[in-house]
PDB file of C-alpha atoms in Angstrom:
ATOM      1  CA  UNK R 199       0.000   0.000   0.000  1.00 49.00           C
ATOM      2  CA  UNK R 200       1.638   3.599  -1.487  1.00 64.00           C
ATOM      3  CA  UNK R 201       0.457   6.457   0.400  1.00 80.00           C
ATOM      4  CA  UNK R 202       1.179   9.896  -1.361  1.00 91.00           C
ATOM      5  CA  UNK R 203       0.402  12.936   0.088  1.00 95.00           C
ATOM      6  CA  UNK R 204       0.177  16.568  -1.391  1.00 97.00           C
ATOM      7  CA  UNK R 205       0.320  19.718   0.621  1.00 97.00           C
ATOM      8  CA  UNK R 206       0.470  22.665  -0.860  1.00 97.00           C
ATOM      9  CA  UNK R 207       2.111  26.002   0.970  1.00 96.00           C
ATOM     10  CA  UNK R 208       4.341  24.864   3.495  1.00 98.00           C
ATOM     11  CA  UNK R 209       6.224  27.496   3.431  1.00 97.00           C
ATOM     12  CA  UNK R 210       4.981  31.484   3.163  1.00 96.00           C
ATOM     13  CA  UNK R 211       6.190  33.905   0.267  1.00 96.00           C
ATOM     14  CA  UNK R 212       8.694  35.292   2.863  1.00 96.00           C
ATOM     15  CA  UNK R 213      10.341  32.153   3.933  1.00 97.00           C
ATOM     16  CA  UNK R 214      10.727  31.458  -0.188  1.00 97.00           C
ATOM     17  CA  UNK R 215      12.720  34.260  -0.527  1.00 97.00           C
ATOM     18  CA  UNK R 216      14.737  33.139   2.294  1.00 96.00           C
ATOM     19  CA  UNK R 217      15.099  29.747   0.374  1.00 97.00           C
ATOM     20  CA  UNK R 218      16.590  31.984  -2.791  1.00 96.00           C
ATOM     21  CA  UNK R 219      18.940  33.706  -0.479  1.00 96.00           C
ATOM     22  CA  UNK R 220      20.559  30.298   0.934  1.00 96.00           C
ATOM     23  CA  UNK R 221      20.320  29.097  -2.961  1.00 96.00           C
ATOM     24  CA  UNK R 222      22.189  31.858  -4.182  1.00 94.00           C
ATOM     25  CA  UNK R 223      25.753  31.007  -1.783  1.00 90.00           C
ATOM     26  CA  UNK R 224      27.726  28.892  -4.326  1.00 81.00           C
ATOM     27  CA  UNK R 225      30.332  28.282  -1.372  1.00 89.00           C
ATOM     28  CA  UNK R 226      27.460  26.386   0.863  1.00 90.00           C
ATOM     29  CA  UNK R 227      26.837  23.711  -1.510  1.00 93.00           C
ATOM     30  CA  UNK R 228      29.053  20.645  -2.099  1.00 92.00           C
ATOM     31  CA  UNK R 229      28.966  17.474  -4.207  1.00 88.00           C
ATOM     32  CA  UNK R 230      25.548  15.362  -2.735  1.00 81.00           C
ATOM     33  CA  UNK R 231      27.165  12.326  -3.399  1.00 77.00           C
ATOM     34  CA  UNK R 232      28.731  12.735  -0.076  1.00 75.00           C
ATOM     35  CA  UNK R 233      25.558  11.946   1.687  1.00 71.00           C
ATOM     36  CA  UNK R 234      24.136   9.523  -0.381  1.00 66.00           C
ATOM     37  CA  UNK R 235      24.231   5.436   0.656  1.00 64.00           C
ATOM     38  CA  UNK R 236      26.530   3.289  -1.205  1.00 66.00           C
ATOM     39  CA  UNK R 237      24.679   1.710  -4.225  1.00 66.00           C
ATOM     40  CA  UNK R 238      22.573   5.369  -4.543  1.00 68.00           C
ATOM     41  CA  UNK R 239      26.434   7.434  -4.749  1.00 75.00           C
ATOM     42  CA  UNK R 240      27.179   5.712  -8.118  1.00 80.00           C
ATOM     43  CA  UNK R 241      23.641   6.889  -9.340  1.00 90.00           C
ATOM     44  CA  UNK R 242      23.375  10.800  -7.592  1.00 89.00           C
ATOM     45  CA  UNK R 243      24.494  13.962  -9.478  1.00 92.00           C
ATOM     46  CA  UNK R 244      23.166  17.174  -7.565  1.00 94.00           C
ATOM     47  CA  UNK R 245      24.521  19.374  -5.427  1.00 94.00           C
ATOM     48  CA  UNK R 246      23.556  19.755  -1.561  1.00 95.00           C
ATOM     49  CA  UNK R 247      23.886  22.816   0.885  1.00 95.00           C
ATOM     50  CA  UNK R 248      26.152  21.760   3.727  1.00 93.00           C
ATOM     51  CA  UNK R 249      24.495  22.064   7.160  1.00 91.00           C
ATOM     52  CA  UNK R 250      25.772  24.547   8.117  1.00 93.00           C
ATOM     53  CA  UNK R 251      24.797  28.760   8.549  1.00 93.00           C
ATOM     54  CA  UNK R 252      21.805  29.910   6.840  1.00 95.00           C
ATOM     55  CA  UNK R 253      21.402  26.559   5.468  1.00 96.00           C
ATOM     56  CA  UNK R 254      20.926  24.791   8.809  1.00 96.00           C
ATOM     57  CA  UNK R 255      18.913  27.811  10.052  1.00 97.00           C
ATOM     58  CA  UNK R 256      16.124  27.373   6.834  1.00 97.00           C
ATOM     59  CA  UNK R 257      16.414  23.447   7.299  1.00 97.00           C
ATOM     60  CA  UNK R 258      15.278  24.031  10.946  1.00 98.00           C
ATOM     61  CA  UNK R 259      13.044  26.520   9.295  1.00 98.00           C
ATOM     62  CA  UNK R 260      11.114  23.545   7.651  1.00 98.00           C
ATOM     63  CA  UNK R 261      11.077  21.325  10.347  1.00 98.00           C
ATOM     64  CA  UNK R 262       9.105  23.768  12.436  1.00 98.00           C
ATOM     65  CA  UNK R 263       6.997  24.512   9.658  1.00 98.00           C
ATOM     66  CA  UNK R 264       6.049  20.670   9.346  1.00 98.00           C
ATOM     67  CA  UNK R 265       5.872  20.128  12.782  1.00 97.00           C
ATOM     68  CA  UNK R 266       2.467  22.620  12.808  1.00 97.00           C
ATOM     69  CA  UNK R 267       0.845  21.560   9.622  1.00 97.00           C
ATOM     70  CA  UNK R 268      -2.138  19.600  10.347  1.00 96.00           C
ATOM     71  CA  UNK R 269      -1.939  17.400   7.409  1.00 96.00           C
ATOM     72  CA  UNK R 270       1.953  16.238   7.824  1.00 97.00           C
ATOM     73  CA  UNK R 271       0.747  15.469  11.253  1.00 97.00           C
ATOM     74  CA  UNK R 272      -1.767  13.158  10.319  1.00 96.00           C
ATOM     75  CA  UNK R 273      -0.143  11.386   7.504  1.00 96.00           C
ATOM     76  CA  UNK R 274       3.164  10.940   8.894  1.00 97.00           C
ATOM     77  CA  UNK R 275       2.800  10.640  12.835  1.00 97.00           C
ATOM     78  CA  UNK R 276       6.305  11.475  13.205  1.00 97.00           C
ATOM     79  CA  UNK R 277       8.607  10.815  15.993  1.00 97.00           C
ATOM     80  CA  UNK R 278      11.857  12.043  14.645  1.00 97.00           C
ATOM     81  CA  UNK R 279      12.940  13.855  11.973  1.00 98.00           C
ATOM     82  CA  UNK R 280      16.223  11.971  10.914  1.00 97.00           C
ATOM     83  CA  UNK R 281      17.552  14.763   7.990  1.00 96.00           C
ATOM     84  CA  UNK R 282      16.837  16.989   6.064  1.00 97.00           C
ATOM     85  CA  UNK R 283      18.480  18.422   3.343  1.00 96.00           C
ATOM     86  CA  UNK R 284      19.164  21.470   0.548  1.00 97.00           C
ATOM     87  CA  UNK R 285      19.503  20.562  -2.845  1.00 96.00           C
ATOM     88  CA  UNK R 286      19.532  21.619  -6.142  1.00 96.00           C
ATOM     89  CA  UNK R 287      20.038  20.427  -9.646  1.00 97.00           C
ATOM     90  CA  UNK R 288      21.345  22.162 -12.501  1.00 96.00           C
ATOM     91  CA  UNK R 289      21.465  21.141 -16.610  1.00 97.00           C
ATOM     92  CA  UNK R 290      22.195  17.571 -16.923  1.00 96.00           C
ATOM     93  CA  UNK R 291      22.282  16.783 -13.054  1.00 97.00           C
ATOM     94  CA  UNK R 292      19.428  13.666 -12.498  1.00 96.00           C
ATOM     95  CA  UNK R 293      19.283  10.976  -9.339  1.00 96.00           C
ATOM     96  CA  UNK R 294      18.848   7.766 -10.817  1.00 94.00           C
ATOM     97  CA  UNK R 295      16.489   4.907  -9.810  1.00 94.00           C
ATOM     98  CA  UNK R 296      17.034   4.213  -6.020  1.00 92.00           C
ATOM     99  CA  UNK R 297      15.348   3.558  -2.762  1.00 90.00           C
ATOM    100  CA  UNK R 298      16.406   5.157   0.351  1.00 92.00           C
ATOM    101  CA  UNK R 299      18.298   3.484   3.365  1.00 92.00           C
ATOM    102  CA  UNK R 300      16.456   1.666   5.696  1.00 94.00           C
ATOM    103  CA  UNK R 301      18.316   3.407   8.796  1.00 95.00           C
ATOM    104  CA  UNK R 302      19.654   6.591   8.582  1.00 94.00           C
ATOM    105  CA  UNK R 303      22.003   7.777  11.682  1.00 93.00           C
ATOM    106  CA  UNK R 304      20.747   4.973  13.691  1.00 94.00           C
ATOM    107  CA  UNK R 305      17.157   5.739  13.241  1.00 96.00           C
ATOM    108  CA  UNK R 306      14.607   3.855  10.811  1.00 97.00           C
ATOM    109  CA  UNK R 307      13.576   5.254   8.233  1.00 97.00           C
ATOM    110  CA  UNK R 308      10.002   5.219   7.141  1.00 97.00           C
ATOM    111  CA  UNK R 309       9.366   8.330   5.051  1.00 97.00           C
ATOM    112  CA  UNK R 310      10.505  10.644   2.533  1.00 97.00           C
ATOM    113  CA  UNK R 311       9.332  14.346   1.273  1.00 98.00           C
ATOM    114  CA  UNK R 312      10.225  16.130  -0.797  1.00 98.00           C
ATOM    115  CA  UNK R 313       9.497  20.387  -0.588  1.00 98.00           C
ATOM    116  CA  UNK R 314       9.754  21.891  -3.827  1.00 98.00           C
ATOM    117  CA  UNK R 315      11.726  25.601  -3.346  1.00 98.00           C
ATOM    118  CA  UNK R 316      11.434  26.725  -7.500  1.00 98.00           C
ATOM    119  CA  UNK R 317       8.708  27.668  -9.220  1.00 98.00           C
ATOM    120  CA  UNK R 318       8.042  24.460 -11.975  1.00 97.00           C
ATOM    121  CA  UNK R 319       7.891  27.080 -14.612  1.00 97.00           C
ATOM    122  CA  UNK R 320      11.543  28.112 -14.167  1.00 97.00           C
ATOM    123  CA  UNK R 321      13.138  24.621 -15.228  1.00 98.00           C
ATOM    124  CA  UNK R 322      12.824  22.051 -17.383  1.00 98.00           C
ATOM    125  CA  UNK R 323      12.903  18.284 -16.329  1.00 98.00           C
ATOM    126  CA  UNK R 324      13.680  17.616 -12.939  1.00 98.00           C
ATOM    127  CA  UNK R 325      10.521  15.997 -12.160  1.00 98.00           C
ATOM    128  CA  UNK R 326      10.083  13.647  -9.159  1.00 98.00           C
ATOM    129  CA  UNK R 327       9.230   9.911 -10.565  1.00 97.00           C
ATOM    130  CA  UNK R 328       8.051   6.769  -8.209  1.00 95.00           C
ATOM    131  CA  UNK R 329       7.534   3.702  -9.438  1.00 93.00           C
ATOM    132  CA  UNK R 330       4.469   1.950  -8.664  1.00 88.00           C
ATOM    133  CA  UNK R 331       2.307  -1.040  -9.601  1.00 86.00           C
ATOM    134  CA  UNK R 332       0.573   1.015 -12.308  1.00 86.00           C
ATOM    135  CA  UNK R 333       3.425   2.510 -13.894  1.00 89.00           C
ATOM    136  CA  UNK R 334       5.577   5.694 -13.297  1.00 94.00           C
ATOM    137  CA  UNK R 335       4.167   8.824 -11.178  1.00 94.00           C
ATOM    138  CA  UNK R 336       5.514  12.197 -11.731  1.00 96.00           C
ATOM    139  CA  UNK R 337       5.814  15.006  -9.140  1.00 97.00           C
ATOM    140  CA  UNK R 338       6.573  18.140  -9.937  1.00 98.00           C
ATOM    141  CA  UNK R 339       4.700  20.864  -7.551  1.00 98.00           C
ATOM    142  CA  UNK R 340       4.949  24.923  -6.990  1.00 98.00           C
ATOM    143  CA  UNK R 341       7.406  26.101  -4.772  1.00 98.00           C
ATOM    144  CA  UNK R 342       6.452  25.132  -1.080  1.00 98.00           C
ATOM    145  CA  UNK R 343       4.411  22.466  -1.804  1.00 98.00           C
ATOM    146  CA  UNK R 344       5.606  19.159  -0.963  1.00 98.00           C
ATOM    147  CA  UNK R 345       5.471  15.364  -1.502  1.00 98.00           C
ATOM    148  CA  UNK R 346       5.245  12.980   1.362  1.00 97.00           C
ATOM    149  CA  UNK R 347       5.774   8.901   0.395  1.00 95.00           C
ATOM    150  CA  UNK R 348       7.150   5.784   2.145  1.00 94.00           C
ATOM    151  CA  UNK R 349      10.701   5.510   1.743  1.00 94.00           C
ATOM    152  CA  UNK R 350      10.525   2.316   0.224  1.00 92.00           C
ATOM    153  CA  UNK R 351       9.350   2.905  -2.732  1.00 93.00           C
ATOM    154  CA  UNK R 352      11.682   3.069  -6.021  1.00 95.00           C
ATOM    155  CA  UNK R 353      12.202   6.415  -6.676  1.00 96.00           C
ATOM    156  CA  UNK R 354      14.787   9.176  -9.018  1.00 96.00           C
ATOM    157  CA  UNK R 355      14.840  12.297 -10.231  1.00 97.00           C
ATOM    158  CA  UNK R 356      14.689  13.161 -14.163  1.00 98.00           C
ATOM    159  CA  UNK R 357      17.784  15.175 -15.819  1.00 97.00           C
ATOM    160  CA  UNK R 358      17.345  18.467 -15.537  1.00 98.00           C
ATOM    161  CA  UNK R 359      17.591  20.604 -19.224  1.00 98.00           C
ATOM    162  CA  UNK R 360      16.968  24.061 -18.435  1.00 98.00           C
ATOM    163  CA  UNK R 361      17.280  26.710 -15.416  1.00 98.00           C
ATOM    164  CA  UNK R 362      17.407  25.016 -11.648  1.00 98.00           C
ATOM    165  CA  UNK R 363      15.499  22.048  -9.652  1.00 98.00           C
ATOM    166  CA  UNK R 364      15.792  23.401  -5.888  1.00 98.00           C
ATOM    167  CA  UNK R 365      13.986  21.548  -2.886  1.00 98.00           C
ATOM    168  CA  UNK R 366      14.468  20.029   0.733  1.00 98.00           C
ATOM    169  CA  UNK R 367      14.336  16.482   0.927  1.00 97.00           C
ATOM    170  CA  UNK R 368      13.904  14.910   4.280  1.00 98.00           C
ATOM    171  CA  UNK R 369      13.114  11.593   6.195  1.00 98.00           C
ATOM    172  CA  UNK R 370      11.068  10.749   8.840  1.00 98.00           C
ATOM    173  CA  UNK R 371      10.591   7.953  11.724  1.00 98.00           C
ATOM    174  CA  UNK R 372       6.764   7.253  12.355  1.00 98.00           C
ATOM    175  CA  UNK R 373       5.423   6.859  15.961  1.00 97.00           C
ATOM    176  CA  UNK R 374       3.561   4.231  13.335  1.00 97.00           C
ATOM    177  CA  UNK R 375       5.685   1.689  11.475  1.00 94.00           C
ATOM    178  CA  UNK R 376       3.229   0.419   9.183  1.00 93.00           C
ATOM    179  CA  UNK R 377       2.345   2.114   5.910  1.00 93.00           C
ATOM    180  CA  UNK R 378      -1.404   0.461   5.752  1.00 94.00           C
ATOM    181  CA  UNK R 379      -1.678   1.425   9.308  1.00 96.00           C
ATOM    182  CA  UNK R 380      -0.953   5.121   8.690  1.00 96.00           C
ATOM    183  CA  UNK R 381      -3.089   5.274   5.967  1.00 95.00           C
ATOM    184  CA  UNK R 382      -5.942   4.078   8.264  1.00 96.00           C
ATOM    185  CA  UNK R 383      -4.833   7.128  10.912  1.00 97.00           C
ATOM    186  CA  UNK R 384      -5.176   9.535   7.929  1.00 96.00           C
ATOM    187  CA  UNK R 385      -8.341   8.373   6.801  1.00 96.00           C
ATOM    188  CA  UNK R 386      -9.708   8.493  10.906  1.00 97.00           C
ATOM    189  CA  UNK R 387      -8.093  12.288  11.038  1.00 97.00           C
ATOM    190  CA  UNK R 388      -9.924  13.043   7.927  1.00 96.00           C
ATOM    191  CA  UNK R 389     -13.312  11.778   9.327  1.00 97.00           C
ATOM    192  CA  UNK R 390     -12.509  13.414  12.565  1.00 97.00           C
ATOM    193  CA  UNK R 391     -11.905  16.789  10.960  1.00 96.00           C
ATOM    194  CA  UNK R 392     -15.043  16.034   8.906  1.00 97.00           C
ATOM    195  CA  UNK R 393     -17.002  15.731  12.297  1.00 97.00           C
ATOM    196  CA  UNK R 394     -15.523  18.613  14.053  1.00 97.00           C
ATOM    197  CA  UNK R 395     -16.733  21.061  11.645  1.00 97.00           C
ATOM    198  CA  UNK R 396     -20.426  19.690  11.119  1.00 97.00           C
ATOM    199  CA  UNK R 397     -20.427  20.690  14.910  1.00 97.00           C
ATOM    200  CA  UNK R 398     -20.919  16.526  15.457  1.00 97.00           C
ATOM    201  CA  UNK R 399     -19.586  16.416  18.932  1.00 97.00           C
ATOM    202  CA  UNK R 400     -20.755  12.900  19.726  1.00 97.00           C
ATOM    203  CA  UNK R 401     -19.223  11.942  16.328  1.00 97.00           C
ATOM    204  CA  UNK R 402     -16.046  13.790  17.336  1.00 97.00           C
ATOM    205  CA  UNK R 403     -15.784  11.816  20.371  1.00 98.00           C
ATOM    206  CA  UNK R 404     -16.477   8.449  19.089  1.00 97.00           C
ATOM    207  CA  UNK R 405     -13.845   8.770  16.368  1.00 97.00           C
ATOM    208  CA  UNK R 406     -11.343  10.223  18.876  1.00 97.00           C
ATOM    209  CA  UNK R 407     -11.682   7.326  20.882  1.00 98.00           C
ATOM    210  CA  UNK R 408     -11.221   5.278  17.946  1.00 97.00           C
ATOM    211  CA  UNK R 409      -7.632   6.909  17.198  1.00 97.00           C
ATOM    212  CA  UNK R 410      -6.462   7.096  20.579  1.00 97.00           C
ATOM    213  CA  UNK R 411      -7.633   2.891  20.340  1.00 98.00           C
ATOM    214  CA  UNK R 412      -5.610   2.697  17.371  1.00 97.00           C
ATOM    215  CA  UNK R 413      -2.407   5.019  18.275  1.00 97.00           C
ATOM    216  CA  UNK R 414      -1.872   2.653  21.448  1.00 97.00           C
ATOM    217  CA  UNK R 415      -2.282  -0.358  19.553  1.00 97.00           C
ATOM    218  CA  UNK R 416       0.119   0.723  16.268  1.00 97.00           C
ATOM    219  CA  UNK R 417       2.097   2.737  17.919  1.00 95.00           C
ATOM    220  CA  UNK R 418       5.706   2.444  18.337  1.00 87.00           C
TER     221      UNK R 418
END
């Protein structure tokens, strides 16, 4: 079971002209094959802002901004967030097909997003592809709006031919391992929203019980 979740404006106009500020430092941004797992090295060709400075500041930036949004919450459940990285891709820099590490600093891994920082209209390729039963799915939002899916899933980013891919990618360890049983959280948090503003307060408290049933059972 894939769960992919779109949320648009994570990030204000304000804080996107912060992003273009830490984009523009050529001296903050090294070769991202330094962080990338063995197998995925031989595959990566982008560039990644080290943590460091303004960088780490905007990085910390997103977390916060993730940590408050209502949907993230609900579709992720997280517990930690591992990394979360700068990067950016210029003509003829791709990510081939890969999946993510299963631990990342000692921490598993059960997530992935991905928070588009450039306006899609401003470069060519670059486009987010997943592979899935059906065929290929291709992601390519307005600057900060972001992509959350499970970190297993096959994954790469197309060449880019024109102008410059920027985003923050990140990973995340759920207070819920299982993908089928975070999709069932979502779809409770979407009824209990549902039920909170139709005023349905004896529908509000039955489905609350029901997640709080569910959290202590699938929780980890």
């Amino acid at each position: 079971m894939t769960l992919f979740i779109q949320i648009a404006d994570v990030l204000t106009a304000s804080e996107l002209r912060l992003a273009d500020t830490v984009f523009r430092q050529n001296d903050a941004f090294e070769d991202g094959a330094r962080t990338a797992g063995r197998i995925a090295k031989a595959v990566k060709k982008n560039e990644q802002a080290k943590r460091t400075g303004l960088a780490a500041d905007f990085t910390a930036l997103i977390e916060k901004r993730l940590t408050k949004n209502e949907v993230f919450r609900a579709a992720a459940r997280p517990r930690d967030f591992i990394r979360i990285l700068l990067s950016r891709y210029t003509e003829g820099m791709e990510y081939g097909l890969h999946s993510d590490d299963a631990f990342m600093d000692g921490m598993r891994v059960d997530l992935s997003f991905t928070l588009f920082l450039a306006e899609p209209d401003t470069y060519e390729g670059g486009e987010l592809i997943v592979e899935e039963p059906a065929g290929e799915r291709f992601v390519k939002l307005n600057a900060g709006s972001l992509v959350l899916y499970p970190s297993t899933t096959l994954h790469r980013v197309a060449a880019v031919t024109k102008g410059e891919r920027r985003a923050a990618v990140g990973w995340v360890r759920s207070l819920v391992r299982g993908a089928e049983e975070r999709e069932t959280l979502f779809d409770v948090a979407l009824a209990l929203r549902q039920a909170e503003e139709a005023g349905n307060r004896a529908l509000t408290d039955r489905l609350l019980k029901v997640q709080g049933a569910l959290l202590r059972r699938w929780g980890d």
